[in-house]
mmCIF file of C-alpha atoms in Angstrom:
data_model
loop_
_atom_site.group_PDB
_atom_site.id
_atom_site.type_symbol
_atom_site.label_atom_id
_atom_site.label_comp_id
_atom_site.label_asym_id
_atom_site.label_seq_id
_atom_site.Cartn_x
_atom_site.Cartn_y
_atom_site.Cartn_z
ATOM 1 C CA MET P 7 -10.425 2.422 -8.760
ATOM 2 C CA ARG P 8 -12.398 0.079 -6.504
ATOM 3 C CA GLN P 9 -9.628 -2.506 -6.411
ATOM 4 C CA TYR P 10 -7.094 0.200 -5.490
ATOM 5 C CA ALA P 11 -9.360 1.503 -2.712
ATOM 6 C CA PHE P 12 -9.976 -1.996 -1.364
ATOM 7 C CA THR P 13 -6.285 -2.885 -1.403
ATOM 8 C CA HIS P 14 -5.342 0.471 0.156
ATOM 9 C CA GLU P 15 -7.885 0.091 2.966
ATOM 10 C CA PHE P 16 -6.867 -3.535 3.526
ATOM 11 C CA GLY P 17 -3.328 -2.234 3.946
ATOM 12 C CA HIS P 18 -4.580 -0.044 6.793
ATOM 13 C CA ALA P 19 -6.359 -3.050 8.297
ATOM 14 C CA VAL P 20 -3.047 -4.918 8.518
ATOM 15 C CA GLY P 21 -1.294 -1.903 10.009
ATOM 16 C CA LEU P 22 0.281 -0.118 7.044
ATOM 17 C CA LYS P 23 0.471 3.667 7.012
ATOM 18 C CA HIS P 24 0.436 6.035 4.047
ATOM 19 C CA ASN P 25 3.622 6.053 2.008
ATOM 20 C CA ASN P 26 3.994 9.150 -0.177
ATOM 21 C CA ASP P 27 7.761 8.946 -0.622
ATOM 22 C CA PRO P 28 8.690 10.436 -4.001
ATOM 23 C CA GLY P 29 9.417 7.868 -6.673
ATOM 24 C CA VAL P 30 8.069 4.952 -4.624
ATOM 25 C CA ALA P 31 5.295 2.781 -6.040
ATOM 26 C CA SER P 32 3.032 1.835 -3.154
ATOM 27 C CA VAL P 33 -0.602 0.942 -2.811
ATOM 28 C CA MET P 34 -0.478 2.996 0.401
ATOM 29 C CA ARG P 35 -0.081 6.323 -1.402
ATOM 30 C CA ASP P 36 -2.803 8.807 -0.585
ATOM 31 C CA ASP P 37 -1.561 11.657 -2.744
ATOM 32 C CA LYS P 38 -2.257 10.023 -6.116
ATOM 33 C CA ILE P 39 -3.721 6.811 -7.415
ATOM 34 C CA VAL P 40 -1.521 4.795 -9.738
ATOM 35 C CA ALA P 41 -3.563 2.172 -11.585
ATOM 36 C CA SER P 42 -0.527 -0.088 -11.956
ATOM 37 C CA SER P 43 -0.209 -0.155 -8.146
ATOM 38 C CA ASN P 44 -3.508 -1.944 -7.536
ATOM 39 C CA MET P 45 -1.634 -4.782 -5.854
ATOM 40 C CA PRO P 46 0.803 -4.547 -2.943
ATOM 41 C CA GLN P 47 4.159 -3.412 -4.247
ATOM 42 C CA PRO P 48 7.575 -4.627 -2.994
ATOM 43 C CA ILE P 49 7.780 -1.775 -0.450
ATOM 44 C CA ASP P 50 4.335 -2.663 0.921
ATOM 45 C CA LYS P 51 5.328 -6.321 1.229
ATOM 46 C CA SER P 52 8.553 -5.423 3.033
ATOM 47 C CA HIS P 53 6.631 -3.274 5.522
ATOM 48 C CA ILE P 54 4.286 -6.180 6.239
ATOM 49 C CA ILE P 55 7.284 -8.500 6.763
ATOM 50 C CA GLU P 56 8.900 -5.910 9.088
ATOM 51 C CA LYS P 57 5.695 -5.763 11.122
ATOM 52 C CA TYR P 58 4.798 -9.468 11.257
ATOM 53 C CA GLY P 59 7.868 -11.394 10.083
ATOM 54 C CA LYS P 60 7.873 -14.107 7.451
#
């Protein structure tokens, strides 16, 4: 739980918003915690690349 919270809040620190899209694994979900999503998921990484580039 702590790792998820840290990773989620770090996501906010780098500019990510909540992502509660159905069927999407994202550490930025705020509607449920998925233990397997403790690390940034592909969708989170793509949002960071969109925001800052490679």
